[in-house]
PDB file of C-alpha atoms and ligand atoms in Angstrom:
ATOM      1  CA  MET A   6     -14.066  18.514   1.698  1.00 76.00           C
ATOM      2  CA  ALA A   7     -12.852  16.196  -1.077  1.00 89.00           C
ATOM      3  CA  PRO A   8     -11.665  12.882   0.336  1.00 96.00           C
ATOM      4  CA  VAL A   9      -7.979  11.987   0.421  1.00 98.00           C
ATOM      5  CA  VAL A  10      -6.950   8.318   0.520  1.00 98.00           C
ATOM      6  CA  ALA A  11      -3.585   7.525   2.137  1.00 99.00           C
ATOM      7  CA  PHE A  12      -1.472   4.411   1.660  1.00 99.00           C
ATOM      8  CA  ILE A  13       1.197   3.678   4.248  1.00 98.00           C
ATOM      9  CA  TYR A  14       3.763   1.006   3.473  1.00 98.00           C
ATOM     10  CA  ALA A  15       7.329   0.026   4.330  1.00 98.00           C
ATOM     11  CA  HIS A  16       9.214  -0.180   1.028  1.00 98.00           C
ATOM     12  CA  PRO A  17       9.162   1.235  -2.478  1.00 97.00           C
ATOM     13  CA  ASP A  18       7.201  -1.461  -4.440  1.00 98.00           C
ATOM     14  CA  ASP A  19       4.761  -2.383  -1.619  1.00 98.00           C
ATOM     15  CA  GLU A  20       2.215   0.014  -3.165  1.00 98.00           C
ATOM     16  CA  SER A  21       2.403  -1.734  -6.549  1.00 98.00           C
ATOM     17  CA  PHE A  22       2.270  -5.248  -5.074  1.00 98.00           C
ATOM     18  CA  ALA A  23      -0.608  -4.489  -2.720  1.00 97.00           C
ATOM     19  CA  SER A  24      -2.792  -1.695  -4.034  1.00 98.00           C
ATOM     20  CA  ALA A  25      -1.946  -0.634  -7.591  1.00 98.00           C
ATOM     21  CA  CYS A  26      -5.459  -1.175  -8.921  1.00 98.00           C
ATOM     22  CA  LEU A  27      -7.122   0.527  -5.970  1.00 98.00           C
ATOM     23  CA  ILE A  28      -4.835   3.544  -6.296  1.00 98.00           C
ATOM     24  CA  ARG A  29      -5.332   3.810 -10.051  1.00 98.00           C
ATOM     25  CA  SER A  30      -9.118   3.408  -9.788  1.00 98.00           C
ATOM     26  CA  LEU A  31      -9.275   6.240  -7.242  1.00 98.00           C
ATOM     27  CA  ALA A  32      -7.063   8.469  -9.391  1.00 98.00           C
ATOM     28  CA  ASP A  33      -9.376   7.758 -12.350  1.00 97.00           C
ATOM     29  CA  ARG A  34     -12.269   9.095 -10.240  1.00 97.00           C
ATOM     30  CA  GLY A  35     -10.324  12.259  -9.510  1.00 97.00           C
ATOM     31  CA  ILE A  36      -9.605  11.277  -5.911  1.00 98.00           C
ATOM     32  CA  ARG A  37      -6.360  12.486  -4.372  1.00 98.00           C
ATOM     33  CA  THR A  38      -4.150   9.617  -3.186  1.00 98.00           C
ATOM     34  CA  VAL A  39      -1.006   9.994  -1.085  1.00 98.00           C
ATOM     35  CA  LEU A  40       1.702   7.482  -0.213  1.00 98.00           C
ATOM     36  CA  LEU A  41       4.031   7.275   2.750  1.00 98.00           C
ATOM     37  CA  SER A  42       7.011   4.935   2.389  1.00 98.00           C
ATOM     38  CA  ALA A  43       8.784   4.300   5.680  1.00 98.00           C
ATOM     39  CA  THR A  44      12.098   3.289   4.085  1.00 97.00           C
ATOM     40  CA  ARG A  45      13.862   3.851   0.764  1.00 96.00           C
ATOM     41  CA  GLY A  46      14.501   0.121   0.416  1.00 94.00           C
ATOM     42  CA  ASP A  47      18.274   0.516   0.624  1.00 92.00           C
ATOM     43  CA  ALA A  48      18.826  -2.852   2.348  1.00 92.00           C
ATOM     44  CA  GLY A  49      17.287  -4.785  -0.554  1.00 83.00           C
ATOM     45  CA  ARG A  50      19.207  -6.325  -3.399  1.00 86.00           C
ATOM     46  CA  PRO A  51      19.730  -4.365  -6.625  1.00 89.00           C
ATOM     47  CA  GLY A  52      18.818  -7.414  -8.738  1.00 90.00           C
ATOM     48  CA  PRO A  53      19.457  -6.852 -12.444  1.00 91.00           C
ATOM     49  CA  LEU A  54      20.914  -3.377 -11.783  1.00 90.00           C
ATOM     50  CA  GLY A  55      24.097  -5.066 -10.578  1.00 87.00           C
ATOM     51  CA  PRO A  56      26.296  -4.194  -7.580  1.00 90.00           C
ATOM     52  CA  MET A  57      25.407  -0.935  -5.850  1.00 92.00           C
ATOM     53  CA  THR A  58      26.100   0.829  -2.576  1.00 94.00           C
ATOM     54  CA  PRO A  59      23.090   1.273  -0.283  1.00 93.00           C
ATOM     55  CA  GLU A  60      23.117   4.979  -1.210  1.00 94.00           C
ATOM     56  CA  GLN A  61      22.997   4.196  -4.918  1.00 95.00           C
ATOM     57  CA  LEU A  62      20.243   1.631  -4.412  1.00 95.00           C
ATOM     58  CA  SER A  63      18.254   4.073  -2.290  1.00 95.00           C
ATOM     59  CA  ALA A  64      18.485   6.721  -5.040  1.00 96.00           C
ATOM     60  CA  ALA A  65      17.544   4.193  -7.734  1.00 96.00           C
ATOM     61  CA  ARG A  66      14.563   2.942  -5.754  1.00 96.00           C
ATOM     62  CA  GLU A  67      13.307   6.459  -5.115  1.00 97.00           C
ATOM     63  CA  ILE A  68      13.224   7.037  -8.890  1.00 97.00           C
ATOM     64  CA  GLU A  69      11.562   3.642  -9.461  1.00 98.00           C
ATOM     65  CA  LEU A  70       8.903   4.494  -6.906  1.00 98.00           C
ATOM     66  CA  GLN A  71       8.210   7.859  -8.515  1.00 98.00           C
ATOM     67  CA  THR A  72       7.865   6.175 -11.922  1.00 98.00           C
ATOM     68  CA  ALA A  73       5.405   3.639 -10.476  1.00 98.00           C
ATOM     69  CA  CYS A  74       3.479   6.376  -8.669  1.00 98.00           C
ATOM     70  CA  ASP A  75       3.225   8.441 -11.864  1.00 98.00           C
ATOM     71  CA  LEU A  76       1.716   5.391 -13.592  1.00 98.00           C
ATOM     72  CA  LEU A  77      -0.732   4.878 -10.730  1.00 98.00           C
ATOM     73  CA  GLY A  78      -1.664   8.563 -10.472  1.00 98.00           C
ATOM     74  CA  VAL A  79      -0.471   9.014  -6.880  1.00 98.00           C
ATOM     75  CA  SER A  80      -0.746  12.705  -6.037  1.00 97.00           C
ATOM     76  CA  ALA A  81       2.089  12.906  -3.500  1.00 98.00           C
ATOM     77  CA  VAL A  82       4.800  10.605  -2.155  1.00 98.00           C
ATOM     78  CA  LYS A  83       6.627  11.080   1.120  1.00 98.00           C
ATOM     79  CA  HIS A  84       9.687   9.116   2.225  1.00 96.00           C
ATOM     80  CA  LEU A  85      10.564   8.772   5.873  1.00 97.00           C
ATOM     81  CA  GLY A  86      13.993   7.346   5.013  1.00 96.00           C
ATOM     82  CA  LEU A  87      13.992   5.119   8.093  1.00 96.00           C
ATOM     83  CA  PRO A  88      16.428   2.175   8.188  1.00 95.00           C
ATOM     84  CA  ASP A  89      15.308  -0.556   5.794  1.00 96.00           C
ATOM     85  CA  GLY A  90      15.002  -3.969   7.421  1.00 96.00           C
ATOM     86  CA  LYS A  91      15.149  -2.449  10.895  1.00 97.00           C
ATOM     87  CA  LEU A  92      11.739  -0.877  11.475  1.00 97.00           C
ATOM     88  CA  ALA A  93      10.841  -3.495  14.082  1.00 96.00           C
ATOM     89  CA  ALA A  94      13.856  -2.420  16.154  1.00 97.00           C
ATOM     90  CA  LEU A  95      12.747   1.234  16.213  1.00 96.00           C
ATOM     91  CA  ASP A  96      10.826   2.736  19.091  1.00 94.00           C
ATOM     92  CA  ARG A  97       7.264   2.101  17.871  1.00 91.00           C
ATOM     93  CA  ALA A  98       6.222   5.572  18.982  1.00 95.00           C
ATOM     94  CA  VAL A  99       8.568   7.154  16.412  1.00 96.00           C
ATOM     95  CA  LEU A 100       6.910   5.401  13.490  1.00 97.00           C
ATOM     96  CA  ALA A 101       3.418   5.983  14.906  1.00 98.00           C
ATOM     97  CA  GLU A 102       4.158   9.684  15.308  1.00 98.00           C
ATOM     98  CA  ALA A 103       5.451   9.906  11.728  1.00 98.00           C
ATOM     99  CA  ALA A 104       2.341   8.129  10.436  1.00 98.00           C
ATOM    100  CA  ALA A 105       0.055  10.456  12.422  1.00 98.00           C
ATOM    101  CA  GLU A 106       1.924  13.520  11.183  1.00 98.00           C
ATOM    102  CA  PHE A 107       1.585  12.355   7.568  1.00 98.00           C
ATOM    103  CA  LEU A 108      -2.127  11.638   7.944  1.00 98.00           C
ATOM    104  CA  ASN A 109      -2.720  14.999   9.580  1.00 98.00           C
ATOM    105  CA  GLU A 110      -0.710  17.012   7.067  1.00 98.00           C
ATOM    106  CA  THR A 111      -2.444  15.320   4.107  1.00 98.00           C
ATOM    107  CA  GLY A 112      -5.924  15.471   5.697  1.00 98.00           C
ATOM    108  CA  ALA A 113      -6.511  11.814   4.786  1.00 98.00           C
ATOM    109  CA  SER A 114      -9.984  10.454   5.488  1.00 98.00           C
ATOM    110  CA  VAL A 115      -9.216   6.863   4.440  1.00 98.00           C
ATOM    111  CA  VAL A 116      -6.047   4.881   5.227  1.00 98.00           C
ATOM    112  CA  VAL A 117      -4.841   1.596   3.736  1.00 98.00           C
ATOM    113  CA  THR A 118      -1.970  -0.379   5.245  1.00 98.00           C
ATOM    114  CA  PHE A 119      -0.664  -3.858   6.019  1.00 98.00           C
ATOM    115  CA  PRO A 120      -2.583  -6.429   8.102  1.00 98.00           C
ATOM    116  CA  ALA A 121      -1.114  -7.883  11.313  1.00 97.00           C
ATOM    117  CA  ASP A 122       0.893 -10.538   9.459  1.00 97.00           C
ATOM    118  CA  GLY A 123       2.308  -7.924   7.082  1.00 97.00           C
ATOM    119  CA  ILE A 124       0.919 -10.080   4.213  1.00 95.00           C
ATOM    120  CA  SER A 125       4.384 -11.530   3.625  1.00 94.00           C
ATOM    121  CA  GLY A 126       5.435 -11.730   7.284  1.00 96.00           C
ATOM    122  CA  HIS A 127       8.169  -9.114   6.671  1.00 97.00           C
ATOM    123  CA  PRO A 128       9.018  -7.525  10.065  1.00 98.00           C
ATOM    124  CA  ASP A 129       9.089  -4.032   8.472  1.00 98.00           C
ATOM    125  CA  HIS A 130       5.535  -4.546   7.192  1.00 98.00           C
ATOM    126  CA  ILE A 131       4.380  -5.682  10.635  1.00 98.00           C
ATOM    127  CA  ALA A 132       6.020  -2.651  12.265  1.00 98.00           C
ATOM    128  CA  VAL A 133       4.173  -0.345   9.857  1.00 98.00           C
ATOM    129  CA  HIS A 134       0.893  -2.131  10.643  1.00 98.00           C
ATOM    130  CA  HIS A 135       1.306  -1.498  14.368  1.00 98.00           C
ATOM    131  CA  ALA A 136       2.374   2.108  13.886  1.00 98.00           C
ATOM    132  CA  VAL A 137      -0.622   2.955  11.693  1.00 98.00           C
ATOM    133  CA  ASN A 138      -2.959   1.226  14.130  1.00 98.00           C
ATOM    134  CA  GLU A 139      -1.518   3.231  16.972  1.00 98.00           C
ATOM    135  CA  ALA A 140      -1.831   6.490  15.028  1.00 98.00           C
ATOM    136  CA  VAL A 141      -5.425   5.925  13.850  1.00 98.00           C
ATOM    137  CA  LEU A 142      -6.997   3.919  16.683  1.00 97.00           C
ATOM    138  CA  GLY A 143      -5.191   6.070  19.228  1.00 95.00           C
ATOM    139  CA  GLY A 144      -7.249   9.045  18.078  1.00 94.00           C
ATOM    140  CA  ARG A 145      -4.350  11.146  16.834  1.00 96.00           C
ATOM    141  CA  CYS A 146      -5.749  11.648  13.332  1.00 97.00           C
ATOM    142  CA  PRO A 147      -9.092  13.457  13.574  1.00 96.00           C
ATOM    143  CA  HIS A 148      -9.628  13.537   9.770  1.00 97.00           C
ATOM    144  CA  VAL A 149      -9.336   9.766   9.382  1.00 98.00           C
ATOM    145  CA  GLN A 150     -12.704   8.004   9.137  1.00 98.00           C
ATOM    146  CA  LYS A 151     -11.822   4.578   7.763  1.00 98.00           C
ATOM    147  CA  LEU A 152      -8.909   2.154   8.079  1.00 98.00           C
ATOM    148  CA  TYR A 153      -8.383  -0.775   5.723  1.00 98.00           C
ATOM    149  CA  TYR A 154      -5.914  -3.647   5.714  1.00 98.00           C
ATOM    150  CA  ASN A 155      -4.649  -5.355   2.592  1.00 98.00           C
ATOM    151  CA  LEU A 156      -5.760  -8.983   2.305  1.00 96.00           C
ATOM    152  CA  PRO A 157      -4.102 -11.729   0.226  1.00 93.00           C
ATOM    153  CA  PHE A 158      -4.989 -11.940  -3.480  1.00 91.00           C
ATOM    154  CA  ALA A 159      -6.666 -15.331  -3.090  1.00 89.00           C
ATOM    155  CA  GLY A 160      -8.915 -17.078  -0.578  1.00 87.00           C
ATOM    156  CA  VAL A 161     -11.252 -14.154   0.054  1.00 88.00           C
ATOM    157  CA  LYS A 162     -14.975 -14.843  -0.367  1.00 86.00           C
ATOM    158  CA  ALA A 163     -16.975 -12.536  -2.619  1.00 78.00           C
ATOM    159  CA  ASP A 164     -19.755 -11.901  -0.114  1.00 83.00           C
ATOM    160  CA  GLU A 165     -17.660 -11.533   3.047  1.00 88.00           C
ATOM    161  CA  PRO A 166     -18.843  -8.460   4.965  1.00 89.00           C
ATOM    162  CA  SER A 167     -16.446  -5.528   5.236  1.00 94.00           C
ATOM    163  CA  VAL A 168     -14.324  -6.898   2.423  1.00 96.00           C
ATOM    164  CA  LEU A 169     -13.752  -4.869  -0.690  1.00 96.00           C
ATOM    165  CA  ARG A 170     -12.886  -7.044  -3.664  1.00 95.00           C
ATOM    166  CA  LEU A 171     -11.555  -5.026  -6.532  1.00 96.00           C
ATOM    167  CA  GLU A 172     -11.322  -6.593  -9.983  1.00 96.00           C
ATOM    168  CA  THR A 173      -7.843  -6.183 -11.403  1.00 97.00           C
ATOM    169  CA  ALA A 174      -8.793  -6.836 -15.050  1.00 97.00           C
ATOM    170  CA  PRO A 175      -9.582  -3.193 -15.925  1.00 96.00           C
ATOM    171  CA  CYS A 176      -6.213  -1.970 -14.665  1.00 97.00           C
ATOM    172  CA  TRP A 177      -3.987  -5.035 -14.707  1.00 98.00           C
ATOM    173  CA  LYS A 178      -1.658  -3.629 -17.376  1.00 98.00           C
ATOM    174  CA  ILE A 179      -1.059  -0.496 -15.297  1.00 98.00           C
ATOM    175  CA  LYS A 180      -0.394  -2.648 -12.216  1.00 98.00           C
ATOM    176  CA  ALA A 181       2.042  -4.762 -14.249  1.00 98.00           C
ATOM    177  CA  ARG A 182       3.833  -1.662 -15.566  1.00 98.00           C
ATOM    178  CA  ALA A 183       4.070  -0.223 -12.051  1.00 98.00           C
ATOM    179  CA  LEU A 184       5.569  -3.499 -10.817  1.00 98.00           C
ATOM    180  CA  LEU A 185       8.018  -3.549 -13.723  1.00 98.00           C
ATOM    181  CA  ALA A 186       9.010   0.065 -12.942  1.00 98.00           C
ATOM    182  CA  HIS A 187      10.660  -1.360  -9.808  1.00 98.00           C
ATOM    183  CA  ARG A 188      13.480  -2.744 -11.940  1.00 97.00           C
ATOM    184  CA  SER A 189      15.777  -3.408  -8.993  1.00 96.00           C
ATOM    185  CA  GLN A 190      13.072  -5.655  -7.551  1.00 96.00           C
ATOM    186  CA  GLN A 191      12.573  -7.739 -10.691  1.00 96.00           C
ATOM    187  CA  PHE A 192      13.387 -10.970  -8.883  1.00 95.00           C
ATOM    188  CA  SER A 193      10.910 -10.445  -6.055  1.00 95.00           C
ATOM    189  CA  VAL A 194       8.230  -9.309  -8.524  1.00 96.00           C
ATOM    190  CA  GLU A 195       8.808 -12.499 -10.513  1.00 97.00           C
ATOM    191  CA  LYS A 196       8.737 -14.621  -7.373  1.00 96.00           C
ATOM    192  CA  ALA A 197       5.293 -13.250  -6.550  1.00 96.00           C
ATOM    193  CA  PHE A 198       3.761 -12.765 -10.004  1.00 96.00           C
ATOM    194  CA  GLY A 199       5.699 -14.976 -12.434  1.00 96.00           C
ATOM    195  CA  PRO A 200       8.030 -14.078 -15.322  1.00 96.00           C
ATOM    196  CA  SER A 201       8.300 -10.373 -16.238  1.00 96.00           C
ATOM    197  CA  ALA A 202       7.942 -11.146 -19.929  1.00 94.00           C
ATOM    198  CA  ALA A 203       4.442 -12.531 -19.301  1.00 96.00           C
ATOM    199  CA  LEU A 204       3.374 -10.070 -16.601  1.00 96.00           C
ATOM    200  CA  LEU A 205       1.259  -7.784 -18.798  1.00 96.00           C
ATOM    201  CA  GLU A 206      -0.896 -10.749 -19.861  1.00 95.00           C
ATOM    202  CA  ASN A 207      -1.035 -12.470 -16.451  1.00 94.00           C
ATOM    203  CA  LYS A 208      -4.593 -13.325 -15.370  1.00 93.00           C
ATOM    204  CA  GLU A 209      -3.786 -15.280 -12.205  1.00 95.00           C
ATOM    205  CA  PHE A 210      -4.544 -12.418  -9.828  1.00 96.00           C
ATOM    206  CA  PRO A 211      -8.110 -11.348 -10.559  1.00 96.00           C
ATOM    207  CA  TYR A 212      -8.673  -9.341  -7.339  1.00 96.00           C
ATOM    208  CA  GLU A 213      -7.027  -6.942  -4.943  1.00 97.00           C
ATOM    209  CA  ASN A 214      -8.700  -7.437  -1.566  1.00 97.00           C
ATOM    210  CA  PHE A 215      -9.070  -5.071   1.372  1.00 97.00           C
ATOM    211  CA  ARG A 216     -10.801  -5.316   4.739  1.00 97.00           C
ATOM    212  CA  LEU A 217     -12.465  -2.398   6.493  1.00 97.00           C
ATOM    213  CA  VAL A 218     -11.318  -2.724  10.123  1.00 98.00           C
ATOM    214  CA  TRP A 219     -12.214   0.618  11.648  1.00 98.00           C
ATOM    215  CA  LEU A 220     -14.955   3.132  10.856  1.00 98.00           C
ATOM    216  CA  ARG A 221     -15.004   6.323  12.964  1.00 97.00           C
ATOM    217  CA  GLY A 222     -14.191   4.463  16.165  1.00 96.00           C
ATOM    218  CA  GLU A 223     -16.101   1.264  15.412  1.00 97.00           C
ATOM    219  CA  ILE A 224     -13.770  -1.737  15.269  1.00 97.00           C
ATOM    220  CA  ASN A 225     -14.460  -4.438  12.669  1.00 96.00           C
ATOM    221  CA  PRO A 226     -17.717  -2.859  11.476  1.00 96.00           C
ATOM    222  CA  LEU A 227     -19.902  -5.082   9.312  1.00 94.00           C
ATOM    223  CA  ARG A 228     -20.617  -3.213   6.106  1.00 92.00           C
ATOM    224  CA  LYS A 229     -21.215  -4.074   2.514  1.00 91.00           C
ATOM    225  CA  GLU A 230     -18.232  -2.477   0.834  1.00 89.00           C
ATOM    226  CA  GLU A 231     -18.484  -1.164  -2.721  1.00 93.00           C
ATOM    227  CA  SER A 232     -15.762   1.484  -2.477  1.00 96.00           C
ATOM    228  CA  VAL A 233     -13.310   2.810   0.098  1.00 97.00           C
ATOM    229  CA  LEU A 234     -15.255   6.076  -0.247  1.00 97.00           C
ATOM    230  CA  ASP A 235     -18.540   4.537   1.068  1.00 95.00           C
ATOM    231  CA  ASP A 236     -19.973   6.043   4.257  1.00 93.00           C
ATOM    232  CA  LEU A 237     -17.645   9.040   4.410  1.00 96.00           C
ATOM    233  CA  MET A 238     -19.122  12.056   6.140  1.00 93.00           C
TER     234      MET A 238
HETATM  235 ZN1   ZN B  21       7.842  -4.501   1.495  1.00 96.46          ZN
END
């Protein structure tokens, strides 16, 4: 069976911040990628789009996410529409069940999500991390063989076992365009990556980094990682 790689995040734009180059590189190899977004990002600020109701922002962000996903070659996007900014207050079992259902209905064999600190410390990101862990490590997703966490862009050693370091140079412009597609989030994109006007030429983020944390029941396996598709059965 052809592998499916699933990305599970909290907000529209997390995929472009965290994994744009990985997603695009998989799509370029003909691999099906699927994205689950727990919220529609309606509690964020509309930035340059000006004042908006949460409903208007939610609709705008759904379109932005689809534009970014089209650029990245994501095969399918699902929104849970859970309350933005309040995932940590939800019963964890609800989010874990939704994650398991998504992974089972898409037949994903590889999953990528946030690490324990949510990368940015955002409570929604941390809630998603725990839910995906519970779904995958709890044995509810029989198709899933590998679980990865996003790592920060910097400070990861090249030869660290179980770490996949993906060069961003070949796809940086696509990543930049996906980030810019999230127009409502221009200010947070600029806070992380610098001015929009210079984003396409930015060379300060040479790698996207991921850690393999679970391989068919083995926790923190030590493997030399060349691709998220390595070692699939
Ligand atoms: Zn986020």
